[in-house]
Amino acid sequence: MSDFFIEEIVRLLGYQFFQYALIGGALVALTCAVVGLLIVLRKESMIGDSVAHTAFGGIAVGILLGVEPILTALVFAVFSVLLIAYMRTRGLAHSDAAMAVMLAAGFSLGLIVVSAAGGFTVDLFSYLFGSILTIDTNELVVTAILAMISLTIMGIFYKELLSITFDEQAARLNGIPVTSLAVAFNVLVAVTIVISIKVVGIILVAALLVLPGLSALQLNQSFRKTLLASIFLALLTTTLGIFISALFDVAASGIIVFTGVGVFLLAVAYGRLGR
């Protein structure tokens, strides 16, 4: 039995589509682990669900117009996070209410476009539920570029972003441009969500964004170790999900997220026992 699985894994690694899936999955997992940890610490975990559903409107428009759906989704997602931030800072709505408004607006627009275009297509279903094993060269290149840009910006400004996450007032007193960094982080969140959609789909993207960081926080380690744990767990669950999906012909998105939930429960148990 073990020899059979080893042979199957070696065979899969020889296929270009599987190599693309592993590379794309790793890039997305790494970005989600870094950005998602800050999202959890900022107590904005539901932003992933809100922005992903808003991006659905952009994807539907992109498919209808024959434009790369990731790019139109990115425009909608960036607009969404900026509008959420505007409503929150202007006192028009609390964060959760602003997120709910954008979720409803984006998803309803997507449904209108889909119905006007004659119904759901295979491409649209792949964005709803994820289809990492079908990622093509263009999608991989776009994902790689956006992931590298996000990770580079996060690396340059990580200390400042941590400062505004833990104590915004103190960050202002220390001369950190809080408003500008908050806007930049919101844009990074939008980018991360959009590149994650191909991996787990619009419906489950919030889980991929939140679970690695949330699991790592249960281990009660220093921030540096927590960040490394978040990265490791994100890479582990994504890679396992892709392999299991290919070996047993099941949905990669479901396996990735289900594995992530299992890891979270184990992390909670470990954290409780370690106290």
PDB file of C-alpha atoms in Angstrom:
ATOM      1  CA  MET A   1       0.000   0.000   0.000  1.00  0.00           C
ATOM      2  CA  SER A   2       2.756   2.449   0.955  1.00  0.00           C
ATOM      3  CA  ASP A   3       4.647   1.624  -2.264  1.00  0.00           C
ATOM      4  CA  PHE A   4       1.517   2.413  -4.262  1.00  0.00           C
ATOM      5  CA  PHE A   5       1.152   5.865  -2.687  1.00  0.00           C
ATOM      6  CA  ILE A   6       4.841   6.620  -3.160  1.00  0.00           C
ATOM      7  CA  GLU A   7       4.592   5.681  -6.837  1.00  0.00           C
ATOM      8  CA  GLU A   8       1.479   7.836  -7.239  1.00  0.00           C
ATOM      9  CA  ILE A   9       3.148  10.826  -5.562  1.00  0.00           C
ATOM     10  CA  VAL A  10       6.233  10.487  -7.776  1.00  0.00           C
ATOM     11  CA  ARG A  11       3.975  10.230 -10.823  1.00  0.00           C
ATOM     12  CA  LEU A  12       2.032  13.342  -9.827  1.00  0.00           C
ATOM     13  CA  LEU A  13       5.212  15.335  -9.297  1.00  0.00           C
ATOM     14  CA  GLY A  14       6.101  14.696 -12.922  1.00  0.00           C
ATOM     15  CA  TYR A  15       3.010  16.504 -14.212  1.00  0.00           C
ATOM     16  CA  GLN A  16       3.244  20.211 -14.971  1.00  0.00           C
ATOM     17  CA  PHE A  17      -0.295  20.941 -13.735  1.00  0.00           C
ATOM     18  CA  PHE A  18       0.583  19.442 -10.354  1.00  0.00           C
ATOM     19  CA  GLN A  19       3.831  21.400 -10.137  1.00  0.00           C
ATOM     20  CA  TYR A  20       1.875  24.584 -10.878  1.00  0.00           C
ATOM     21  CA  ALA A  21      -0.647  23.677  -8.183  1.00  0.00           C
ATOM     22  CA  LEU A  22       2.074  23.152  -5.570  1.00  0.00           C
ATOM     23  CA  ILE A  23       3.858  26.401  -6.465  1.00  0.00           C
ATOM     24  CA  GLY A  24       0.640  28.426  -6.546  1.00  0.00           C
ATOM     25  CA  GLY A  25      -0.584  26.838  -3.330  1.00  0.00           C
ATOM     26  CA  ALA A  26       2.703  27.557  -1.560  1.00  0.00           C
ATOM     27  CA  LEU A  27       2.697  31.214  -2.644  1.00  0.00           C
ATOM     28  CA  VAL A  28      -0.877  31.690  -1.469  1.00  0.00           C
ATOM     29  CA  ALA A  29      -0.273  29.819   1.797  1.00  0.00           C
ATOM     30  CA  LEU A  30       2.782  31.929   2.599  1.00  0.00           C
ATOM     31  CA  THR A  31       0.935  35.179   1.907  1.00  0.00           C
ATOM     32  CA  CYS A  32      -2.144  34.111   3.881  1.00  0.00           C
ATOM     33  CA  ALA A  33      -0.009  33.075   6.854  1.00  0.00           C
ATOM     34  CA  VAL A  34       1.724  36.449   7.095  1.00  0.00           C
ATOM     35  CA  VAL A  35      -1.229  38.717   6.315  1.00  0.00           C
ATOM     36  CA  GLY A  36      -3.782  36.519   8.075  1.00  0.00           C
ATOM     37  CA  LEU A  37      -1.944  36.578  11.401  1.00  0.00           C
ATOM     38  CA  LEU A  38      -2.242  40.361  11.526  1.00  0.00           C
ATOM     39  CA  ILE A  39      -5.906  40.147  10.535  1.00  0.00           C
ATOM     40  CA  VAL A  40      -6.577  37.826  13.476  1.00  0.00           C
ATOM     41  CA  LEU A  41      -4.661  40.106  15.854  1.00  0.00           C
ATOM     42  CA  ARG A  42      -6.643  43.107  14.576  1.00  0.00           C
ATOM     43  CA  LYS A  43      -9.879  41.154  15.217  1.00  0.00           C
ATOM     44  CA  GLU A  44     -11.028  41.557  11.624  1.00  0.00           C
ATOM     45  CA  SER A  45     -11.321  37.882  10.720  1.00  0.00           C
ATOM     46  CA  MET A  46     -14.594  38.291   8.811  1.00  0.00           C
ATOM     47  CA  ILE A  47     -13.055  40.711   6.315  1.00  0.00           C
ATOM     48  CA  GLY A  48     -11.958  37.709   4.247  1.00  0.00           C
ATOM     49  CA  ASP A  49     -15.527  36.531   3.784  1.00  0.00           C
ATOM     50  CA  SER A  50     -16.766  40.034   2.994  1.00  0.00           C
ATOM     51  CA  VAL A  51     -14.110  40.940   0.442  1.00  0.00           C
ATOM     52  CA  ALA A  52     -14.174  37.502  -1.215  1.00  0.00           C
ATOM     53  CA  HIS A  53     -17.910  37.779  -1.829  1.00  0.00           C
ATOM     54  CA  THR A  54     -17.426  41.315  -3.144  1.00  0.00           C
ATOM     55  CA  ALA A  55     -14.742  39.969  -5.494  1.00  0.00           C
ATOM     56  CA  PHE A  56     -17.370  37.566  -6.854  1.00  0.00           C
ATOM     57  CA  GLY A  57     -18.969  40.567  -8.527  1.00  0.00           C
ATOM     58  CA  GLY A  58     -15.644  41.439 -10.134  1.00  0.00           C
ATOM     59  CA  ILE A  59     -15.079  37.871 -11.317  1.00  0.00           C
ATOM     60  CA  ALA A  60     -18.534  37.731 -12.896  1.00  0.00           C
ATOM     61  CA  VAL A  61     -17.929  41.049 -14.677  1.00  0.00           C
ATOM     62  CA  GLY A  62     -14.502  39.881 -15.863  1.00  0.00           C
ATOM     63  CA  ILE A  63     -15.855  36.635 -17.322  1.00  0.00           C
ATOM     64  CA  LEU A  64     -18.725  38.517 -18.989  1.00  0.00           C
ATOM     65  CA  LEU A  65     -16.369  41.079 -20.589  1.00  0.00           C
ATOM     66  CA  GLY A  66     -13.670  38.575 -21.486  1.00  0.00           C
ATOM     67  CA  VAL A  67     -11.147  40.217 -19.141  1.00  0.00           C
ATOM     68  CA  GLU A  68      -8.834  38.269 -16.797  1.00  0.00           C
ATOM     69  CA  PRO A  69     -11.168  37.613 -13.806  1.00  0.00           C
ATOM     70  CA  ILE A  70      -8.371  37.918 -11.227  1.00  0.00           C
ATOM     71  CA  LEU A  71      -7.711  41.498 -12.328  1.00  0.00           C
ATOM     72  CA  THR A  72     -11.360  42.587 -12.210  1.00  0.00           C
ATOM     73  CA  ALA A  73     -11.742  40.796  -8.869  1.00  0.00           C
ATOM     74  CA  LEU A  74      -8.726  42.724  -7.579  1.00  0.00           C
ATOM     75  CA  VAL A  75     -10.313  46.050  -8.537  1.00  0.00           C
ATOM     76  CA  PHE A  76     -13.545  45.137  -6.744  1.00  0.00           C
ATOM     77  CA  ALA A  77     -11.673  43.795  -3.698  1.00  0.00           C
ATOM     78  CA  VAL A  78      -9.478  46.888  -3.296  1.00  0.00           C
ATOM     79  CA  PHE A  79     -12.505  49.148  -3.671  1.00  0.00           C
ATOM     80  CA  SER A  80     -14.302  47.038  -1.066  1.00  0.00           C
ATOM     81  CA  VAL A  81     -11.620  47.225   1.646  1.00  0.00           C
ATOM     82  CA  LEU A  82     -11.132  50.948   1.094  1.00  0.00           C
ATOM     83  CA  LEU A  83     -14.868  51.593   1.350  1.00  0.00           C
ATOM     84  CA  ILE A  84     -15.086  49.459   4.504  1.00  0.00           C
ATOM     85  CA  ALA A  85     -12.249  51.497   6.038  1.00  0.00           C
ATOM     86  CA  TYR A  86     -13.939  54.750   4.979  1.00  0.00           C
ATOM     87  CA  MET A  87     -17.292  53.793   6.526  1.00  0.00           C
ATOM     88  CA  ARG A  88     -15.541  52.751   9.738  1.00  0.00           C
ATOM     89  CA  THR A  89     -13.341  55.843  10.136  1.00  0.00           C
ATOM     90  CA  ARG A  90     -16.176  58.221   9.239  1.00  0.00           C
ATOM     91  CA  GLY A  91     -18.486  56.606  11.751  1.00  0.00           C
ATOM     92  CA  LEU A  92     -20.983  55.565   9.080  1.00  0.00           C
ATOM     93  CA  ALA A  93     -20.934  51.947  10.244  1.00  0.00           C
ATOM     94  CA  HIS A  94     -19.024  49.628  12.552  1.00  0.00           C
ATOM     95  CA  SER A  95     -16.549  47.219  10.936  1.00  0.00           C
ATOM     96  CA  ASP A  96     -18.895  44.225  10.973  1.00  0.00           C
ATOM     97  CA  ALA A  97     -21.788  46.228   9.528  1.00  0.00           C
ATOM     98  CA  ALA A  98     -19.584  47.769   6.827  1.00  0.00           C
ATOM     99  CA  MET A  99     -18.316  44.306   5.885  1.00  0.00           C
ATOM    100  CA  ALA A 100     -21.882  42.993   5.692  1.00  0.00           C
ATOM    101  CA  VAL A 101     -22.893  45.848   3.380  1.00  0.00           C
ATOM    102  CA  MET A 102     -19.992  45.201   0.987  1.00  0.00           C
ATOM    103  CA  LEU A 103     -20.574  41.440   1.045  1.00  0.00           C
ATOM    104  CA  ALA A 104     -24.223  41.923   0.116  1.00  0.00           C
ATOM    105  CA  ALA A 105     -23.481  44.545  -2.551  1.00  0.00           C
ATOM    106  CA  GLY A 106     -20.717  42.596  -4.285  1.00  0.00           C
ATOM    107  CA  PHE A 107     -22.391  39.204  -4.222  1.00  0.00           C
ATOM    108  CA  SER A 108     -25.753  40.557  -5.360  1.00  0.00           C
ATOM    109  CA  LEU A 109     -24.042  42.357  -8.267  1.00  0.00           C
ATOM    110  CA  GLY A 110     -22.371  39.089  -9.207  1.00  0.00           C
ATOM    111  CA  LEU A 111     -25.713  37.271  -9.196  1.00  0.00           C
ATOM    112  CA  ILE A 112     -27.258  39.980 -11.391  1.00  0.00           C
ATOM    113  CA  VAL A 113     -24.412  39.717 -13.913  1.00  0.00           C
ATOM    114  CA  VAL A 114     -24.569  35.907 -13.893  1.00  0.00           C
ATOM    115  CA  SER A 115     -28.325  35.844 -14.481  1.00  0.00           C
ATOM    116  CA  ALA A 116     -28.044  38.463 -17.238  1.00  0.00           C
ATOM    117  CA  ALA A 117     -25.312  36.403 -18.915  1.00  0.00           C
ATOM    118  CA  GLY A 118     -27.438  33.268 -18.920  1.00  0.00           C
ATOM    119  CA  GLY A 119     -26.303  31.423 -15.809  1.00  0.00           C
ATOM    120  CA  PHE A 120     -23.227  29.983 -14.147  1.00  0.00           C
ATOM    121  CA  THR A 121     -20.280  28.787 -16.226  1.00  0.00           C
ATOM    122  CA  VAL A 122     -17.573  26.257 -15.438  1.00  0.00           C
ATOM    123  CA  ASP A 123     -15.087  29.114 -14.946  1.00  0.00           C
ATOM    124  CA  LEU A 124     -17.357  30.810 -12.442  1.00  0.00           C
ATOM    125  CA  PHE A 125     -17.845  27.601 -10.476  1.00  0.00           C
ATOM    126  CA  SER A 126     -14.066  27.168 -10.256  1.00  0.00           C
ATOM    127  CA  TYR A 127     -13.800  30.574  -8.584  1.00  0.00           C
ATOM    128  CA  LEU A 128     -16.688  29.863  -6.234  1.00  0.00           C
ATOM    129  CA  PHE A 129     -15.312  26.561  -4.969  1.00  0.00           C
ATOM    130  CA  GLY A 130     -11.627  26.771  -5.906  1.00  0.00           C
ATOM    131  CA  SER A 131      -9.715  24.819  -8.523  1.00  0.00           C
ATOM    132  CA  ILE A 132      -6.019  24.899  -7.694  1.00  0.00           C
ATOM    133  CA  LEU A 133      -5.301  21.790  -9.808  1.00  0.00           C
ATOM    134  CA  THR A 134      -6.400  23.642 -12.959  1.00  0.00           C
ATOM    135  CA  ILE A 135      -4.274  26.753 -12.451  1.00  0.00           C
ATOM    136  CA  ASP A 136      -2.642  27.753 -15.750  1.00  0.00           C
ATOM    137  CA  THR A 137       0.560  29.634 -16.589  1.00  0.00           C
ATOM    138  CA  ASN A 138      -1.067  33.078 -16.745  1.00  0.00           C
ATOM    139  CA  GLU A 139      -2.845  32.607 -13.417  1.00  0.00           C
ATOM    140  CA  LEU A 140       0.342  31.320 -11.799  1.00  0.00           C
ATOM    141  CA  VAL A 141       2.345  34.315 -13.053  1.00  0.00           C
ATOM    142  CA  VAL A 142      -0.280  36.791 -11.810  1.00  0.00           C
ATOM    143  CA  THR A 143      -0.452  34.973  -8.461  1.00  0.00           C
ATOM    144  CA  ALA A 144       3.346  34.979  -8.126  1.00  0.00           C
ATOM    145  CA  ILE A 145       3.651  38.689  -8.933  1.00  0.00           C
ATOM    146  CA  LEU A 146       0.885  39.726  -6.528  1.00  0.00           C
ATOM    147  CA  ALA A 147       2.186  37.420  -3.779  1.00  0.00           C
ATOM    148  CA  MET A 148       5.749  38.722  -4.100  1.00  0.00           C
ATOM    149  CA  ILE A 149       4.577  42.344  -4.029  1.00  0.00           C
ATOM    150  CA  SER A 150       2.468  41.677  -0.926  1.00  0.00           C
ATOM    151  CA  LEU A 151       5.225  39.809   0.910  1.00  0.00           C
ATOM    152  CA  THR A 152       7.835  42.440   0.035  1.00  0.00           C
ATOM    153  CA  ILE A 153       5.680  45.283   1.354  1.00  0.00           C
ATOM    154  CA  MET A 154       4.819  43.275   4.463  1.00  0.00           C
ATOM    155  CA  GLY A 155       8.504  42.576   5.057  1.00  0.00           C
ATOM    156  CA  ILE A 156       9.468  46.240   4.747  1.00  0.00           C
ATOM    157  CA  PHE A 157       6.730  47.605   7.004  1.00  0.00           C
ATOM    158  CA  TYR A 158       6.051  44.662   9.331  1.00  0.00           C
ATOM    159  CA  LYS A 159       7.282  46.385  12.500  1.00  0.00           C
ATOM    160  CA  GLU A 160       5.175  49.456  11.774  1.00  0.00           C
ATOM    161  CA  LEU A 161       2.129  47.318  10.979  1.00  0.00           C
ATOM    162  CA  LEU A 162       2.618  45.478  14.250  1.00  0.00           C
ATOM    163  CA  SER A 163       2.776  48.801  16.082  1.00  0.00           C
ATOM    164  CA  ILE A 164      -0.531  50.032  14.695  1.00  0.00           C
ATOM    165  CA  THR A 165      -2.065  46.604  15.357  1.00  0.00           C
ATOM    166  CA  PHE A 166      -1.174  46.477  19.056  1.00  0.00           C
ATOM    167  CA  ASP A 167      -1.283  50.190  20.000  1.00  0.00           C
ATOM    168  CA  GLU A 168      -2.436  52.637  17.354  1.00  0.00           C
ATOM    169  CA  GLN A 169      -2.218  55.667  19.645  1.00  0.00           C
ATOM    170  CA  ALA A 170       1.373  54.930  20.638  1.00  0.00           C
ATOM    171  CA  ALA A 171       2.233  54.410  16.975  1.00  0.00           C
ATOM    172  CA  ARG A 172       0.921  57.895  16.162  1.00  0.00           C
ATOM    173  CA  LEU A 173       2.990  59.409  18.967  1.00  0.00           C
ATOM    174  CA  ASN A 174       6.073  57.658  17.569  1.00  0.00           C
ATOM    175  CA  GLY A 175       5.546  59.325  14.204  1.00  0.00           C
ATOM    176  CA  ILE A 176       4.287  56.270  12.346  1.00  0.00           C
ATOM    177  CA  PRO A 177       1.916  57.218   9.474  1.00  0.00           C
ATOM    178  CA  VAL A 178      -0.979  55.188  10.840  1.00  0.00           C
ATOM    179  CA  THR A 179      -3.593  56.171   8.254  1.00  0.00           C
ATOM    180  CA  SER A 180      -1.360  55.525   5.243  1.00  0.00           C
ATOM    181  CA  LEU A 181      -0.173  52.180   6.603  1.00  0.00           C
ATOM    182  CA  ALA A 182      -3.730  51.137   7.431  1.00  0.00           C
ATOM    183  CA  VAL A 183      -4.771  51.868   3.840  1.00  0.00           C
ATOM    184  CA  ALA A 184      -1.753  49.960   2.498  1.00  0.00           C
ATOM    185  CA  PHE A 185      -2.551  46.985   4.722  1.00  0.00           C
ATOM    186  CA  ASN A 186      -6.168  46.984   3.577  1.00  0.00           C
ATOM    187  CA  VAL A 187      -4.975  46.828  -0.035  1.00  0.00           C
ATOM    188  CA  LEU A 188      -2.648  43.933   0.856  1.00  0.00           C
ATOM    189  CA  VAL A 189      -5.592  42.127   2.439  1.00  0.00           C
ATOM    190  CA  ALA A 190      -7.543  42.555  -0.798  1.00  0.00           C
ATOM    191  CA  VAL A 191      -4.637  41.223  -2.873  1.00  0.00           C
ATOM    192  CA  THR A 192      -4.196  38.224  -0.554  1.00  0.00           C
ATOM    193  CA  ILE A 193      -7.883  37.352  -0.733  1.00  0.00           C
ATOM    194  CA  VAL A 194      -7.978  37.565  -4.527  1.00  0.00           C
ATOM    195  CA  ILE A 195      -4.976  35.284  -5.064  1.00  0.00           C
ATOM    196  CA  SER A 196      -6.463  32.825  -2.541  1.00  0.00           C
ATOM    197  CA  ILE A 197      -9.731  32.447  -4.435  1.00  0.00           C
ATOM    198  CA  LYS A 198      -8.246  30.085  -7.027  1.00  0.00           C
ATOM    199  CA  VAL A 199      -6.985  27.804  -4.235  1.00  0.00           C
ATOM    200  CA  VAL A 200     -10.060  27.405  -2.018  1.00  0.00           C
ATOM    201  CA  GLY A 201     -12.748  29.463  -3.724  1.00  0.00           C
ATOM    202  CA  ILE A 202     -14.805  32.439  -2.646  1.00  0.00           C
ATOM    203  CA  ILE A 203     -16.848  30.420  -0.163  1.00  0.00           C
ATOM    204  CA  LEU A 204     -13.887  29.130   1.892  1.00  0.00           C
ATOM    205  CA  VAL A 205     -11.261  31.846   1.410  1.00  0.00           C
ATOM    206  CA  ALA A 206     -11.828  33.360   4.867  1.00  0.00           C
ATOM    207  CA  ALA A 207     -10.845  30.054   6.462  1.00  0.00           C
ATOM    208  CA  LEU A 208      -7.531  29.849   4.581  1.00  0.00           C
ATOM    209  CA  LEU A 209      -6.790  33.418   5.613  1.00  0.00           C
ATOM    210  CA  VAL A 210      -7.552  32.989   9.313  1.00  0.00           C
ATOM    211  CA  LEU A 211      -6.893  29.362  10.324  1.00  0.00           C
ATOM    212  CA  PRO A 212      -3.047  29.268  10.136  1.00  0.00           C
ATOM    213  CA  GLY A 213      -2.597  32.382  12.294  1.00  0.00           C
ATOM    214  CA  LEU A 214      -5.368  31.390  14.682  1.00  0.00           C
ATOM    215  CA  SER A 215      -3.850  27.925  15.106  1.00  0.00           C
ATOM    216  CA  ALA A 216      -0.368  29.340  15.682  1.00  0.00           C
ATOM    217  CA  LEU A 217      -1.646  31.695  18.384  1.00  0.00           C
ATOM    218  CA  GLN A 218      -2.889  28.705  20.399  1.00  0.00           C
ATOM    219  CA  LEU A 219       0.710  27.561  20.927  1.00  0.00           C
ATOM    220  CA  ASN A 220       1.470  30.485  23.288  1.00  0.00           C
ATOM    221  CA  GLN A 221       4.852  31.344  21.757  1.00  0.00           C
ATOM    222  CA  SER A 222       6.689  34.611  21.069  1.00  0.00           C
ATOM    223  CA  PHE A 223       5.451  36.610  18.100  1.00  0.00           C
ATOM    224  CA  ARG A 224       8.364  35.524  15.905  1.00  0.00           C
ATOM    225  CA  LYS A 225       7.718  31.842  16.660  1.00  0.00           C
ATOM    226  CA  THR A 226       3.997  32.372  16.163  1.00  0.00           C
ATOM    227  CA  LEU A 227       4.621  33.862  12.719  1.00  0.00           C
ATOM    228  CA  LEU A 228       6.890  30.967  11.747  1.00  0.00           C
ATOM    229  CA  ALA A 229       4.306  28.481  13.039  1.00  0.00           C
ATOM    230  CA  SER A 230       1.594  30.217  11.016  1.00  0.00           C
ATOM    231  CA  ILE A 231       3.708  29.929   7.855  1.00  0.00           C
ATOM    232  CA  PHE A 232       4.530  26.273   8.522  1.00  0.00           C
ATOM    233  CA  LEU A 233       0.910  25.317   9.213  1.00  0.00           C
ATOM    234  CA  ALA A 234      -0.348  27.161   6.131  1.00  0.00           C
ATOM    235  CA  LEU A 235       2.188  25.406   3.896  1.00  0.00           C
ATOM    236  CA  LEU A 236       1.471  22.046   5.550  1.00  0.00           C
ATOM    237  CA  THR A 237      -2.313  22.146   5.192  1.00  0.00           C
ATOM    238  CA  THR A 238      -2.217  23.503   1.638  1.00  0.00           C
ATOM    239  CA  THR A 239       0.351  20.978   0.412  1.00  0.00           C
ATOM    240  CA  LEU A 240      -1.413  18.069   2.124  1.00  0.00           C
ATOM    241  CA  GLY A 241      -4.719  19.207   0.674  1.00  0.00           C
ATOM    242  CA  ILE A 242      -3.341  19.312  -2.868  1.00  0.00           C
ATOM    243  CA  PHE A 243      -1.782  15.850  -2.579  1.00  0.00           C
ATOM    244  CA  ILE A 244      -4.874  14.269  -1.006  1.00  0.00           C
ATOM    245  CA  SER A 245      -7.099  15.922  -3.595  1.00  0.00           C
ATOM    246  CA  ALA A 246      -5.072  14.530  -6.475  1.00  0.00           C
ATOM    247  CA  LEU A 247      -4.682  11.060  -4.952  1.00  0.00           C
ATOM    248  CA  PHE A 248      -8.325  10.515  -3.998  1.00  0.00           C
ATOM    249  CA  ASP A 249     -10.062  12.760  -6.552  1.00  0.00           C
ATOM    250  CA  VAL A 250     -11.779  15.017  -4.001  1.00  0.00           C
ATOM    251  CA  ALA A 251     -12.116  18.792  -3.859  1.00  0.00           C
ATOM    252  CA  ALA A 252      -8.800  20.417  -2.922  1.00  0.00           C
ATOM    253  CA  SER A 253     -10.493  23.423  -1.327  1.00  0.00           C
ATOM    254  CA  GLY A 254     -12.530  21.277   1.050  1.00  0.00           C
ATOM    255  CA  ILE A 255      -9.552  19.117   2.021  1.00  0.00           C
ATOM    256  CA  ILE A 256      -7.282  22.137   2.596  1.00  0.00           C
ATOM    257  CA  VAL A 257      -9.779  23.879   4.860  1.00  0.00           C
ATOM    258  CA  PHE A 258     -10.883  20.682   6.628  1.00  0.00           C
ATOM    259  CA  THR A 259      -7.224  19.865   7.345  1.00  0.00           C
ATOM    260  CA  GLY A 260      -6.776  23.416   8.625  1.00  0.00           C
ATOM    261  CA  VAL A 261      -9.706  22.999  11.003  1.00  0.00           C
ATOM    262  CA  GLY A 262      -8.216  19.731  12.257  1.00  0.00           C
ATOM    263  CA  VAL A 263      -4.847  21.413  12.843  1.00  0.00           C
ATOM    264  CA  PHE A 264      -6.610  24.219  14.726  1.00  0.00           C
ATOM    265  CA  LEU A 265      -8.334  21.736  17.051  1.00  0.00           C
ATOM    266  CA  LEU A 266      -5.021  19.970  17.686  1.00  0.00           C
ATOM    267  CA  ALA A 267      -3.359  23.329  18.384  1.00  0.00           C
ATOM    268  CA  VAL A 268      -6.102  24.223  20.875  1.00  0.00           C
ATOM    269  CA  ALA A 269      -5.643  20.883  22.641  1.00  0.00           C
ATOM    270  CA  TYR A 270      -1.861  21.311  22.696  1.00  0.00           C
ATOM    271  CA  GLY A 271      -2.182  24.856  24.022  1.00  0.00           C
ATOM    272  CA  ARG A 272      -4.508  23.742  26.822  1.00  0.00           C
ATOM    273  CA  LEU A 273      -2.260  20.837  27.813  1.00  0.00           C
ATOM    274  CA  GLY A 274       0.819  23.044  27.769  1.00  0.00           C
ATOM    275  CA  ARG A 275      -0.583  25.500  30.299  1.00  0.00           C
TER     276      ARG A 275
END
